[in-house]
Amino acid sequence: MILTVTLNTALDLTYGVSALVPHTSHRVGDISERPGGKGLNVARVLSALGHETVVTGFAGGATGAVLRELLADLSPRDALVPVAGNTRRTIAVVDASTGDTTQLNEPGPRVSADEWAAFLVTYEKLLAGADAVALCGSLPPGIHVGAYAELVRIARATEVPVLLDTSGEPLRRGIAARPDLIKPNADELAQLTGSRDPLRATRDARRRGAHGVIASLGADGMLAVTPEGAWRAAPPDLVAGNPTGAGDSAVAGLLSGLVEGLSWPDRLRRAVALSTATVLAPAAGEFDRAAYEELLSRVGIEEQAPAV
């Protein structure tokens, strides 16, 4: 079983408009409503790949009830912890004329000390049956900034491989707890290390505590620096579409590859192919399966110079 943690779950709303024009009203065409937050997106892709997956984190209020109702119809098992506050919504507006997406993210409910304590009990119980765990996304109000570092230490104490996918100070503190993997994007990596050179920044992030660092480089693919070596993977073609959730699909590819014992080049091929196929899908947590299978053999892999 693969466990995903989403402390700040969301109800994802995606609106399609013919063209997004500021200061005007719009007629919405396509509408989708999905249970969201990074870890839930990861779990849905893992389930589509055939992995048993459990989701935990927080859900509450009327929005949380809708999220859990939608989740009940999907494959990941719901182990979310209830909170008094209302789960946030995220709104993605997709402009059909350009392919661009505008994202609006609410902050999330305030989590109390008692609710955090209840979550920790659930988390430790779930880890007992987990082959790997992903800690994903932002922290809701009320959760201390070192929360991910705490969760990384708990996972490592139980010898469960842990992937951390967050940003800012939670990433900075979490990396010091020595997660097995982190997956920042280029901006998050630059914020962490102060360097805009991907290879230098990725190596610096390893020195800060992460065993392996996989950097998402957008259309340029992914860069991995690990104890076994360093590789860059790139999609064969540029694609246009909705990039929301592409990084989450990459996390699913990395986690599934880890659990299946794939080599690092094959993990990266899967992660990049899934990420690219997600851009072609209408909503986060989904991927175009035909595109994924076609892309898998066409992702380019280049070995990088040994880490210094």
PDB file of C-alpha atoms in Angstrom:
ATOM      1  CA  MET A   1       0.000   0.000   0.000  1.00  0.00           C
ATOM      2  CA  ILE A   2       1.146   3.547  -0.790  1.00  0.00           C
ATOM      3  CA  LEU A   3       0.052   6.288   1.615  1.00  0.00           C
ATOM      4  CA  THR A   4      -0.404   9.894   0.537  1.00  0.00           C
ATOM      5  CA  VAL A   5      -0.786  12.763   3.011  1.00  0.00           C
ATOM      6  CA  THR A   6      -2.627  15.953   2.061  1.00  0.00           C
ATOM      7  CA  LEU A   7      -2.880  18.236   5.075  1.00  0.00           C
ATOM      8  CA  ASN A   8      -4.635  20.925   3.021  1.00  0.00           C
ATOM      9  CA  THR A   9      -7.126  19.001   0.874  1.00  0.00           C
ATOM     10  CA  ALA A  10      -9.307  20.904  -1.576  1.00  0.00           C
ATOM     11  CA  LEU A  11     -12.366  20.650  -3.741  1.00  0.00           C
ATOM     12  CA  ASP A  12     -10.965  21.363  -7.197  1.00  0.00           C
ATOM     13  CA  LEU A  13     -13.222  23.250  -9.599  1.00  0.00           C
ATOM     14  CA  THR A  14     -12.119  23.599 -13.220  1.00  0.00           C
ATOM     15  CA  TYR A  15     -13.902  26.062 -15.510  1.00  0.00           C
ATOM     16  CA  GLY A  16     -13.363  26.199 -19.247  1.00  0.00           C
ATOM     17  CA  VAL A  17     -13.876  29.524 -21.058  1.00  0.00           C
ATOM     18  CA  SER A  18     -13.359  30.404 -24.697  1.00  0.00           C
ATOM     19  CA  ALA A  19     -11.078  33.314 -23.767  1.00  0.00           C
ATOM     20  CA  LEU A  20     -10.232  34.811 -20.355  1.00  0.00           C
ATOM     21  CA  VAL A  21     -10.523  38.611 -20.563  1.00  0.00           C
ATOM     22  CA  PRO A  22     -10.000  40.776 -17.431  1.00  0.00           C
ATOM     23  CA  HIS A  23     -12.824  43.100 -16.307  1.00  0.00           C
ATOM     24  CA  THR A  24     -15.501  41.204 -18.264  1.00  0.00           C
ATOM     25  CA  SER A  25     -18.078  38.511 -17.532  1.00  0.00           C
ATOM     26  CA  HIS A  26     -17.590  35.012 -18.966  1.00  0.00           C
ATOM     27  CA  ARG A  27     -19.848  32.174 -19.989  1.00  0.00           C
ATOM     28  CA  VAL A  28     -18.380  28.963 -18.603  1.00  0.00           C
ATOM     29  CA  GLY A  29     -18.349  25.966 -20.918  1.00  0.00           C
ATOM     30  CA  ASP A  30     -16.822  22.810 -19.459  1.00  0.00           C
ATOM     31  CA  ILE A  31     -17.058  22.372 -15.671  1.00  0.00           C
ATOM     32  CA  SER A  32     -15.437  19.668 -13.568  1.00  0.00           C
ATOM     33  CA  GLU A  33     -15.473  19.083  -9.805  1.00  0.00           C
ATOM     34  CA  ARG A  34     -12.894  16.779  -8.242  1.00  0.00           C
ATOM     35  CA  PRO A  35     -11.476  15.910  -4.821  1.00  0.00           C
ATOM     36  CA  GLY A  36      -8.120  17.672  -4.811  1.00  0.00           C
ATOM     37  CA  GLY A  37      -4.978  18.720  -3.080  1.00  0.00           C
ATOM     38  CA  LYS A  38      -1.609  17.397  -4.189  1.00  0.00           C
ATOM     39  CA  GLY A  39      -1.662  14.098  -2.312  1.00  0.00           C
ATOM     40  CA  LEU A  40      -5.171  13.230  -3.508  1.00  0.00           C
ATOM     41  CA  ASN A  41      -4.086  13.877  -7.091  1.00  0.00           C
ATOM     42  CA  VAL A  42      -1.065  11.617  -6.536  1.00  0.00           C
ATOM     43  CA  ALA A  43      -3.289   8.886  -5.073  1.00  0.00           C
ATOM     44  CA  ARG A  44      -5.706   8.936  -8.004  1.00  0.00           C
ATOM     45  CA  VAL A  45      -2.870   8.484 -10.496  1.00  0.00           C
ATOM     46  CA  LEU A  46      -1.341   5.693  -8.378  1.00  0.00           C
ATOM     47  CA  SER A  47      -4.700   3.935  -8.312  1.00  0.00           C
ATOM     48  CA  ALA A  48      -4.976   4.252 -12.097  1.00  0.00           C
ATOM     49  CA  LEU A  49      -1.539   2.591 -12.316  1.00  0.00           C
ATOM     50  CA  GLY A  50      -2.874  -0.336 -10.283  1.00  0.00           C
ATOM     51  CA  HIS A  51      -1.465   0.451  -6.836  1.00  0.00           C
ATOM     52  CA  GLU A  52      -3.446   0.121  -3.618  1.00  0.00           C
ATOM     53  CA  THR A  53      -3.520   3.639  -2.211  1.00  0.00           C
ATOM     54  CA  VAL A  54      -4.773   5.283   0.988  1.00  0.00           C
ATOM     55  CA  VAL A  55      -5.259   9.033   1.443  1.00  0.00           C
ATOM     56  CA  THR A  56      -5.105  10.872   4.738  1.00  0.00           C
ATOM     57  CA  GLY A  57      -5.018  14.475   5.881  1.00  0.00           C
ATOM     58  CA  PHE A  58      -7.924  16.713   6.868  1.00  0.00           C
ATOM     59  CA  ALA A  59     -11.441  17.359   5.559  1.00  0.00           C
ATOM     60  CA  GLY A  60     -14.255  19.365   7.107  1.00  0.00           C
ATOM     61  CA  GLY A  61     -17.415  21.404   6.659  1.00  0.00           C
ATOM     62  CA  ALA A  62     -19.779  21.361   3.701  1.00  0.00           C
ATOM     63  CA  THR A  63     -16.937  21.430   1.153  1.00  0.00           C
ATOM     64  CA  GLY A  64     -15.192  18.557   2.917  1.00  0.00           C
ATOM     65  CA  ALA A  65     -18.415  16.536   2.800  1.00  0.00           C
ATOM     66  CA  VAL A  66     -18.654  17.029  -0.965  1.00  0.00           C
ATOM     67  CA  LEU A  67     -14.979  16.090  -1.353  1.00  0.00           C
ATOM     68  CA  ARG A  68     -15.440  12.847   0.589  1.00  0.00           C
ATOM     69  CA  GLU A  69     -18.608  11.998  -1.327  1.00  0.00           C
ATOM     70  CA  LEU A  70     -16.725  12.363  -4.609  1.00  0.00           C
ATOM     71  CA  LEU A  71     -13.761  10.417  -3.229  1.00  0.00           C
ATOM     72  CA  ALA A  72     -16.039   7.507  -2.306  1.00  0.00           C
ATOM     73  CA  ASP A  73     -16.575   6.827  -6.031  1.00  0.00           C
ATOM     74  CA  LEU A  74     -12.809   6.605  -6.702  1.00  0.00           C
ATOM     75  CA  SER A  75     -10.200   3.953  -5.959  1.00  0.00           C
ATOM     76  CA  PRO A  76      -8.045   5.531  -3.187  1.00  0.00           C
ATOM     77  CA  ARG A  77      -9.256   4.568   0.295  1.00  0.00           C
ATOM     78  CA  ASP A  78     -10.405   7.525   2.418  1.00  0.00           C
ATOM     79  CA  ALA A  79      -8.662   7.833   5.790  1.00  0.00           C
ATOM     80  CA  LEU A  80      -9.093  11.604   6.107  1.00  0.00           C
ATOM     81  CA  VAL A  81      -9.360  13.072   9.614  1.00  0.00           C
ATOM     82  CA  PRO A  82     -12.367  15.360  10.267  1.00  0.00           C
ATOM     83  CA  VAL A  83     -11.870  18.995  11.267  1.00  0.00           C
ATOM     84  CA  ALA A  84     -14.356  21.643  12.362  1.00  0.00           C
ATOM     85  CA  GLY A  85     -13.367  24.135   9.657  1.00  0.00           C
ATOM     86  CA  ASN A  86     -14.450  24.120   6.026  1.00  0.00           C
ATOM     87  CA  THR A  87     -12.183  22.465   3.457  1.00  0.00           C
ATOM     88  CA  ARG A  88     -10.877  24.942   0.899  1.00  0.00           C
ATOM     89  CA  ARG A  89     -11.738  25.217  -2.771  1.00  0.00           C
ATOM     90  CA  THR A  90      -9.376  25.775  -5.679  1.00  0.00           C
ATOM     91  CA  ILE A  91     -10.617  27.210  -8.960  1.00  0.00           C
ATOM     92  CA  ALA A  92      -8.758  26.678 -12.233  1.00  0.00           C
ATOM     93  CA  VAL A  93      -9.927  28.737 -15.217  1.00  0.00           C
ATOM     94  CA  VAL A  94      -8.720  27.265 -18.504  1.00  0.00           C
ATOM     95  CA  ASP A  95      -8.516  29.685 -21.436  1.00  0.00           C
ATOM     96  CA  ALA A  96      -9.257  27.698 -24.614  1.00  0.00           C
ATOM     97  CA  SER A  97      -7.804  30.419 -26.854  1.00  0.00           C
ATOM     98  CA  THR A  98      -4.317  30.187 -25.334  1.00  0.00           C
ATOM     99  CA  GLY A  99      -4.288  26.955 -23.333  1.00  0.00           C
ATOM    100  CA  ASP A 100      -3.278  28.961 -20.251  1.00  0.00           C
ATOM    101  CA  THR A 101      -4.697  28.241 -16.794  1.00  0.00           C
ATOM    102  CA  THR A 102      -5.410  30.792 -14.056  1.00  0.00           C
ATOM    103  CA  GLN A 103      -5.473  29.278 -10.563  1.00  0.00           C
ATOM    104  CA  LEU A 104      -7.253  30.648  -7.455  1.00  0.00           C
ATOM    105  CA  ASN A 105      -6.437  28.865  -4.176  1.00  0.00           C
ATOM    106  CA  GLU A 106      -8.230  29.397  -0.855  1.00  0.00           C
ATOM    107  CA  PRO A 107      -6.101  29.107   2.327  1.00  0.00           C
ATOM    108  CA  GLY A 108      -7.868  26.175   4.023  1.00  0.00           C
ATOM    109  CA  PRO A 109      -9.412  25.616   7.472  1.00  0.00           C
ATOM    110  CA  ARG A 110      -7.631  26.353  10.745  1.00  0.00           C
ATOM    111  CA  VAL A 111      -6.532  23.092  12.365  1.00  0.00           C
ATOM    112  CA  SER A 112      -6.552  22.871  16.166  1.00  0.00           C
ATOM    113  CA  ALA A 113      -3.946  21.188  18.369  1.00  0.00           C
ATOM    114  CA  ASP A 114      -6.417  18.387  19.167  1.00  0.00           C
ATOM    115  CA  GLU A 115      -7.125  17.823  15.465  1.00  0.00           C
ATOM    116  CA  TRP A 116      -3.388  17.641  14.739  1.00  0.00           C
ATOM    117  CA  ALA A 117      -2.940  15.117  17.556  1.00  0.00           C
ATOM    118  CA  ALA A 118      -5.780  12.988  16.129  1.00  0.00           C
ATOM    119  CA  PHE A 119      -4.118  13.081  12.726  1.00  0.00           C
ATOM    120  CA  LEU A 120      -0.785  11.887  14.142  1.00  0.00           C
ATOM    121  CA  VAL A 121      -2.505   8.840  15.657  1.00  0.00           C
ATOM    122  CA  THR A 122      -4.066   8.005  12.263  1.00  0.00           C
ATOM    123  CA  TYR A 123      -0.779   8.622  10.421  1.00  0.00           C
ATOM    124  CA  GLU A 124       1.241   6.271  12.621  1.00  0.00           C
ATOM    125  CA  LYS A 125      -1.377   3.519  12.280  1.00  0.00           C
ATOM    126  CA  LEU A 126      -1.412   3.827   8.494  1.00  0.00           C
ATOM    127  CA  LEU A 127       2.383   3.800   8.241  1.00  0.00           C
ATOM    128  CA  ALA A 128       2.375   0.305   9.729  1.00  0.00           C
ATOM    129  CA  GLY A 129       0.933  -1.035   6.467  1.00  0.00           C
ATOM    130  CA  ALA A 130       2.641   1.309   4.006  1.00  0.00           C
ATOM    131  CA  ASP A 131       5.357   0.528   1.449  1.00  0.00           C
ATOM    132  CA  ALA A 132       5.992   4.264   0.881  1.00  0.00           C
ATOM    133  CA  VAL A 133       4.490   7.605   1.870  1.00  0.00           C
ATOM    134  CA  ALA A 134       4.185  10.943   0.068  1.00  0.00           C
ATOM    135  CA  LEU A 135       3.819  14.178   2.075  1.00  0.00           C
ATOM    136  CA  CYS A 136       2.305  16.722  -0.276  1.00  0.00           C
ATOM    137  CA  GLY A 137       1.280  20.336  -0.531  1.00  0.00           C
ATOM    138  CA  SER A 138       0.790  23.389   1.632  1.00  0.00           C
ATOM    139  CA  LEU A 139       0.082  23.548   5.363  1.00  0.00           C
ATOM    140  CA  PRO A 140      -3.359  24.728   6.469  1.00  0.00           C
ATOM    141  CA  PRO A 141      -3.604  27.519   9.063  1.00  0.00           C
ATOM    142  CA  GLY A 142      -2.875  26.351  12.593  1.00  0.00           C
ATOM    143  CA  ILE A 143      -0.313  23.682  11.643  1.00  0.00           C
ATOM    144  CA  HIS A 144       3.218  24.425  12.840  1.00  0.00           C
ATOM    145  CA  VAL A 145       5.805  25.093  10.137  1.00  0.00           C
ATOM    146  CA  GLY A 146       7.879  22.069  11.163  1.00  0.00           C
ATOM    147  CA  ALA A 147       4.979  19.656  10.630  1.00  0.00           C
ATOM    148  CA  TYR A 148       6.511  17.931   7.630  1.00  0.00           C
ATOM    149  CA  ALA A 149       9.824  17.505   9.416  1.00  0.00           C
ATOM    150  CA  GLU A 150       7.905  15.767  12.207  1.00  0.00           C
ATOM    151  CA  LEU A 151       6.123  13.485   9.728  1.00  0.00           C
ATOM    152  CA  VAL A 152       9.386  12.667   7.918  1.00  0.00           C
ATOM    153  CA  ARG A 153      11.028  11.650  11.209  1.00  0.00           C
ATOM    154  CA  ILE A 154       8.072   9.414  12.113  1.00  0.00           C
ATOM    155  CA  ALA A 155       8.207   7.699   8.712  1.00  0.00           C
ATOM    156  CA  ARG A 156      11.959   7.187   8.895  1.00  0.00           C
ATOM    157  CA  ALA A 157      11.634   5.716  12.400  1.00  0.00           C
ATOM    158  CA  THR A 158       9.298   3.085  10.940  1.00  0.00           C
ATOM    159  CA  GLU A 159      11.615   2.553   7.922  1.00  0.00           C
ATOM    160  CA  VAL A 160       8.971   3.636   5.401  1.00  0.00           C
ATOM    161  CA  PRO A 161      10.465   5.486   2.394  1.00  0.00           C
ATOM    162  CA  VAL A 162       9.171   9.068   2.384  1.00  0.00           C
ATOM    163  CA  LEU A 163       8.841  11.593  -0.448  1.00  0.00           C
ATOM    164  CA  LEU A 164       8.332  15.254   0.473  1.00  0.00           C
ATOM    165  CA  ASP A 165       6.684  17.609  -2.024  1.00  0.00           C
ATOM    166  CA  THR A 166       6.154  21.058  -0.533  1.00  0.00           C
ATOM    167  CA  SER A 167       7.781  24.497  -0.679  1.00  0.00           C
ATOM    168  CA  GLY A 168       9.108  27.430   1.334  1.00  0.00           C
ATOM    169  CA  GLU A 169       9.890  27.097   5.027  1.00  0.00           C
ATOM    170  CA  PRO A 170       8.054  23.742   5.413  1.00  0.00           C
ATOM    171  CA  LEU A 171      10.417  22.336   2.747  1.00  0.00           C
ATOM    172  CA  ARG A 172      13.467  23.954   4.321  1.00  0.00           C
ATOM    173  CA  ARG A 173      12.673  22.393   7.695  1.00  0.00           C
ATOM    174  CA  GLY A 174      11.450  19.124   6.241  1.00  0.00           C
ATOM    175  CA  ILE A 175      14.618  18.519   4.253  1.00  0.00           C
ATOM    176  CA  ALA A 176      16.686  18.699   7.454  1.00  0.00           C
ATOM    177  CA  ALA A 177      14.798  15.602   8.678  1.00  0.00           C
ATOM    178  CA  ARG A 178      16.408  13.687   5.770  1.00  0.00           C
ATOM    179  CA  PRO A 179      13.521  12.517   3.563  1.00  0.00           C
ATOM    180  CA  ASP A 180      14.330   9.841   1.017  1.00  0.00           C
ATOM    181  CA  LEU A 181      13.149  12.071  -1.846  1.00  0.00           C
ATOM    182  CA  ILE A 182      12.067  15.647  -2.440  1.00  0.00           C
ATOM    183  CA  LYS A 183      10.467  16.915  -5.662  1.00  0.00           C
ATOM    184  CA  PRO A 184      10.696  20.720  -5.913  1.00  0.00           C
ATOM    185  CA  ASN A 185      10.044  22.648  -9.103  1.00  0.00           C
ATOM    186  CA  ALA A 186      12.655  25.071 -10.430  1.00  0.00           C
ATOM    187  CA  ASP A 187      11.307  28.061  -8.483  1.00  0.00           C
ATOM    188  CA  GLU A 188      11.009  26.107  -5.219  1.00  0.00           C
ATOM    189  CA  LEU A 189      14.535  24.775  -5.673  1.00  0.00           C
ATOM    190  CA  ALA A 190      15.915  28.272  -6.299  1.00  0.00           C
ATOM    191  CA  GLN A 191      14.108  29.590  -3.222  1.00  0.00           C
ATOM    192  CA  LEU A 192      15.593  26.770  -1.141  1.00  0.00           C
ATOM    193  CA  THR A 193      19.184  27.018  -2.366  1.00  0.00           C
ATOM    194  CA  GLY A 194      19.573  30.510  -3.858  1.00  0.00           C
ATOM    195  CA  SER A 195      20.791  29.033  -7.167  1.00  0.00           C
ATOM    196  CA  ARG A 196      19.049  29.115 -10.557  1.00  0.00           C
ATOM    197  CA  ASP A 197      21.383  26.500 -12.024  1.00  0.00           C
ATOM    198  CA  PRO A 198      19.338  23.269 -11.779  1.00  0.00           C
ATOM    199  CA  LEU A 199      22.247  20.851 -11.356  1.00  0.00           C
ATOM    200  CA  ARG A 200      24.062  23.000  -8.798  1.00  0.00           C
ATOM    201  CA  ALA A 201      20.836  23.666  -6.875  1.00  0.00           C
ATOM    202  CA  THR A 202      19.819  20.008  -6.893  1.00  0.00           C
ATOM    203  CA  ARG A 203      23.184  18.920  -5.538  1.00  0.00           C
ATOM    204  CA  ASP A 204      23.009  21.639  -2.883  1.00  0.00           C
ATOM    205  CA  ALA A 205      19.562  20.377  -1.814  1.00  0.00           C
ATOM    206  CA  ARG A 206      21.068  16.921  -1.298  1.00  0.00           C
ATOM    207  CA  ARG A 207      23.760  18.375   0.932  1.00  0.00           C
ATOM    208  CA  ARG A 208      21.008  19.973   3.029  1.00  0.00           C
ATOM    209  CA  GLY A 209      19.599  16.566   3.933  1.00  0.00           C
ATOM    210  CA  ALA A 210      17.548  14.922   1.155  1.00  0.00           C
ATOM    211  CA  HIS A 211      18.863  11.539   0.014  1.00  0.00           C
ATOM    212  CA  GLY A 212      17.532  12.079  -3.501  1.00  0.00           C
ATOM    213  CA  VAL A 213      16.357  15.271  -5.229  1.00  0.00           C
ATOM    214  CA  ILE A 214      14.134  15.230  -8.303  1.00  0.00           C
ATOM    215  CA  ALA A 215      13.622  18.697  -9.753  1.00  0.00           C
ATOM    216  CA  SER A 216      10.663  19.431 -12.041  1.00  0.00           C
ATOM    217  CA  LEU A 217      11.844  21.689 -14.857  1.00  0.00           C
ATOM    218  CA  GLY A 218       8.521  22.220 -16.641  1.00  0.00           C
ATOM    219  CA  ALA A 219       8.728  21.655 -20.384  1.00  0.00           C
ATOM    220  CA  ASP A 220      12.409  20.702 -19.950  1.00  0.00           C
ATOM    221  CA  GLY A 221      11.472  17.572 -18.009  1.00  0.00           C
ATOM    222  CA  MET A 222      13.082  16.445 -14.756  1.00  0.00           C
ATOM    223  CA  LEU A 223      16.534  16.288 -13.180  1.00  0.00           C
ATOM    224  CA  ALA A 224      17.375  13.649 -10.568  1.00  0.00           C
ATOM    225  CA  VAL A 225      20.428  13.638  -8.316  1.00  0.00           C
ATOM    226  CA  THR A 226      20.539  10.516  -6.157  1.00  0.00           C
ATOM    227  CA  PRO A 227      23.075   8.370  -4.287  1.00  0.00           C
ATOM    228  CA  GLU A 228      23.084   6.060  -7.344  1.00  0.00           C
ATOM    229  CA  GLY A 229      23.808   8.798  -9.890  1.00  0.00           C
ATOM    230  CA  ALA A 230      22.314  11.763 -11.722  1.00  0.00           C
ATOM    231  CA  TRP A 231      20.037  11.858 -14.783  1.00  0.00           C
ATOM    232  CA  ARG A 232      18.033  14.342 -16.807  1.00  0.00           C
ATOM    233  CA  ALA A 233      14.790  13.223 -18.490  1.00  0.00           C
ATOM    234  CA  ALA A 234      12.894  15.245 -21.097  1.00  0.00           C
ATOM    235  CA  PRO A 235       9.622  14.767 -22.998  1.00  0.00           C
ATOM    236  CA  PRO A 236       9.959  14.309 -26.761  1.00  0.00           C
ATOM    237  CA  ASP A 237       7.603  17.149 -27.670  1.00  0.00           C
ATOM    238  CA  LEU A 238       6.176  20.354 -26.252  1.00  0.00           C
ATOM    239  CA  VAL A 239       2.486  20.009 -25.404  1.00  0.00           C
ATOM    240  CA  ALA A 240      -0.252  22.533 -24.665  1.00  0.00           C
ATOM    241  CA  GLY A 241      -3.012  22.010 -22.140  1.00  0.00           C
ATOM    242  CA  ASN A 242      -3.839  22.284 -18.436  1.00  0.00           C
ATOM    243  CA  PRO A 243      -0.635  21.853 -16.360  1.00  0.00           C
ATOM    244  CA  THR A 244      -2.536  21.594 -13.060  1.00  0.00           C
ATOM    245  CA  GLY A 245      -1.562  18.330 -11.383  1.00  0.00           C
ATOM    246  CA  ALA A 246       1.325  17.513 -13.744  1.00  0.00           C
ATOM    247  CA  GLY A 247       3.802  17.599 -10.866  1.00  0.00           C
ATOM    248  CA  ASP A 248       1.522  15.363  -8.795  1.00  0.00           C
ATOM    249  CA  SER A 249       1.471  12.791 -11.588  1.00  0.00           C
ATOM    250  CA  ALA A 250       5.268  12.925 -11.617  1.00  0.00           C
ATOM    251  CA  VAL A 251       5.258  12.128  -7.891  1.00  0.00           C
ATOM    252  CA  ALA A 252       2.988   9.146  -8.585  1.00  0.00           C
ATOM    253  CA  GLY A 253       5.419   7.944 -11.226  1.00  0.00           C
ATOM    254  CA  LEU A 254       8.375   8.241  -8.861  1.00  0.00           C
ATOM    255  CA  LEU A 255       6.583   6.511  -5.967  1.00  0.00           C
ATOM    256  CA  SER A 256       5.231   3.665  -8.089  1.00  0.00           C
ATOM    257  CA  GLY A 257       8.674   3.146  -9.588  1.00  0.00           C
ATOM    258  CA  LEU A 258      10.239   3.063  -6.127  1.00  0.00           C
ATOM    259  CA  VAL A 259       7.748   0.470  -4.841  1.00  0.00           C
ATOM    260  CA  GLU A 260       8.164  -1.637  -7.994  1.00  0.00           C
ATOM    261  CA  GLY A 261      11.957  -1.508  -7.735  1.00  0.00           C
ATOM    262  CA  LEU A 262      12.500   0.181 -11.108  1.00  0.00           C
ATOM    263  CA  SER A 263      15.854   1.680 -12.033  1.00  0.00           C
ATOM    264  CA  TRP A 264      16.219   5.447 -11.746  1.00  0.00           C
ATOM    265  CA  PRO A 265      16.103   5.998 -15.529  1.00  0.00           C
ATOM    266  CA  ASP A 266      12.864   3.998 -15.735  1.00  0.00           C
ATOM    267  CA  ARG A 267      11.349   5.886 -12.787  1.00  0.00           C
ATOM    268  CA  LEU A 268      12.138   9.159 -14.537  1.00  0.00           C
ATOM    269  CA  ARG A 269      10.719   7.950 -17.856  1.00  0.00           C
ATOM    270  CA  ARG A 270       7.474   7.069 -16.107  1.00  0.00           C
ATOM    271  CA  ALA A 271       7.359  10.343 -14.160  1.00  0.00           C
ATOM    272  CA  VAL A 272       7.930  12.522 -17.236  1.00  0.00           C
ATOM    273  CA  ALA A 273       5.512  10.539 -19.401  1.00  0.00           C
ATOM    274  CA  LEU A 274       2.796  10.756 -16.731  1.00  0.00           C
ATOM    275  CA  SER A 275       3.422  14.454 -16.178  1.00  0.00           C
ATOM    276  CA  THR A 276       3.190  15.206 -19.897  1.00  0.00           C
ATOM    277  CA  ALA A 277       0.069  13.047 -20.307  1.00  0.00           C
ATOM    278  CA  THR A 278      -1.549  14.936 -17.435  1.00  0.00           C
ATOM    279  CA  VAL A 279      -1.166  18.253 -19.286  1.00  0.00           C
ATOM    280  CA  LEU A 280      -3.269  16.666 -22.020  1.00  0.00           C
ATOM    281  CA  ALA A 281      -6.042  15.612 -19.603  1.00  0.00           C
ATOM    282  CA  PRO A 282      -8.967  17.869 -18.622  1.00  0.00           C
ATOM    283  CA  ALA A 283      -8.434  17.888 -14.831  1.00  0.00           C
ATOM    284  CA  ALA A 284      -5.795  17.315 -12.148  1.00  0.00           C
ATOM    285  CA  GLY A 285      -5.497  13.729 -10.935  1.00  0.00           C
ATOM    286  CA  GLU A 286      -6.125  12.379 -14.431  1.00  0.00           C
ATOM    287  CA  PHE A 287      -3.856  11.548 -17.350  1.00  0.00           C
ATOM    288  CA  ASP A 288      -4.347  10.665 -20.991  1.00  0.00           C
ATOM    289  CA  ARG A 289      -3.543   6.943 -20.890  1.00  0.00           C
ATOM    290  CA  ALA A 290      -2.982   6.549 -24.626  1.00  0.00           C
ATOM    291  CA  ALA A 291      -0.581   9.500 -24.632  1.00  0.00           C
ATOM    292  CA  TYR A 292       1.196   8.128 -21.541  1.00  0.00           C
ATOM    293  CA  GLU A 293       1.772   4.722 -23.123  1.00  0.00           C
ATOM    294  CA  GLU A 294       2.987   6.308 -26.357  1.00  0.00           C
ATOM    295  CA  LEU A 295       5.298   8.746 -24.560  1.00  0.00           C
ATOM    296  CA  LEU A 296       6.838   6.183 -22.225  1.00  0.00           C
ATOM    297  CA  SER A 297       9.274   4.808 -24.807  1.00  0.00           C
ATOM    298  CA  ARG A 298      10.070   8.258 -26.217  1.00  0.00           C
ATOM    299  CA  VAL A 299      11.194  10.111 -23.085  1.00  0.00           C
ATOM    300  CA  GLY A 300      14.852  10.978 -23.458  1.00  0.00           C
ATOM    301  CA  ILE A 301      17.285  10.105 -20.629  1.00  0.00           C
ATOM    302  CA  GLU A 302      20.737  11.643 -20.320  1.00  0.00           C
ATOM    303  CA  GLU A 303      23.161  10.696 -17.555  1.00  0.00           C
ATOM    304  CA  GLN A 304      24.741  13.680 -15.821  1.00  0.00           C
ATOM    305  CA  ALA A 305      28.257  14.099 -14.474  1.00  0.00           C
ATOM    306  CA  PRO A 306      28.820  12.436 -11.078  1.00  0.00           C
ATOM    307  CA  ALA A 307      27.710  14.527  -8.098  1.00  0.00           C
ATOM    308  CA  VAL A 308      30.426  16.545  -6.394  1.00  0.00           C
TER     309      VAL A 308
END
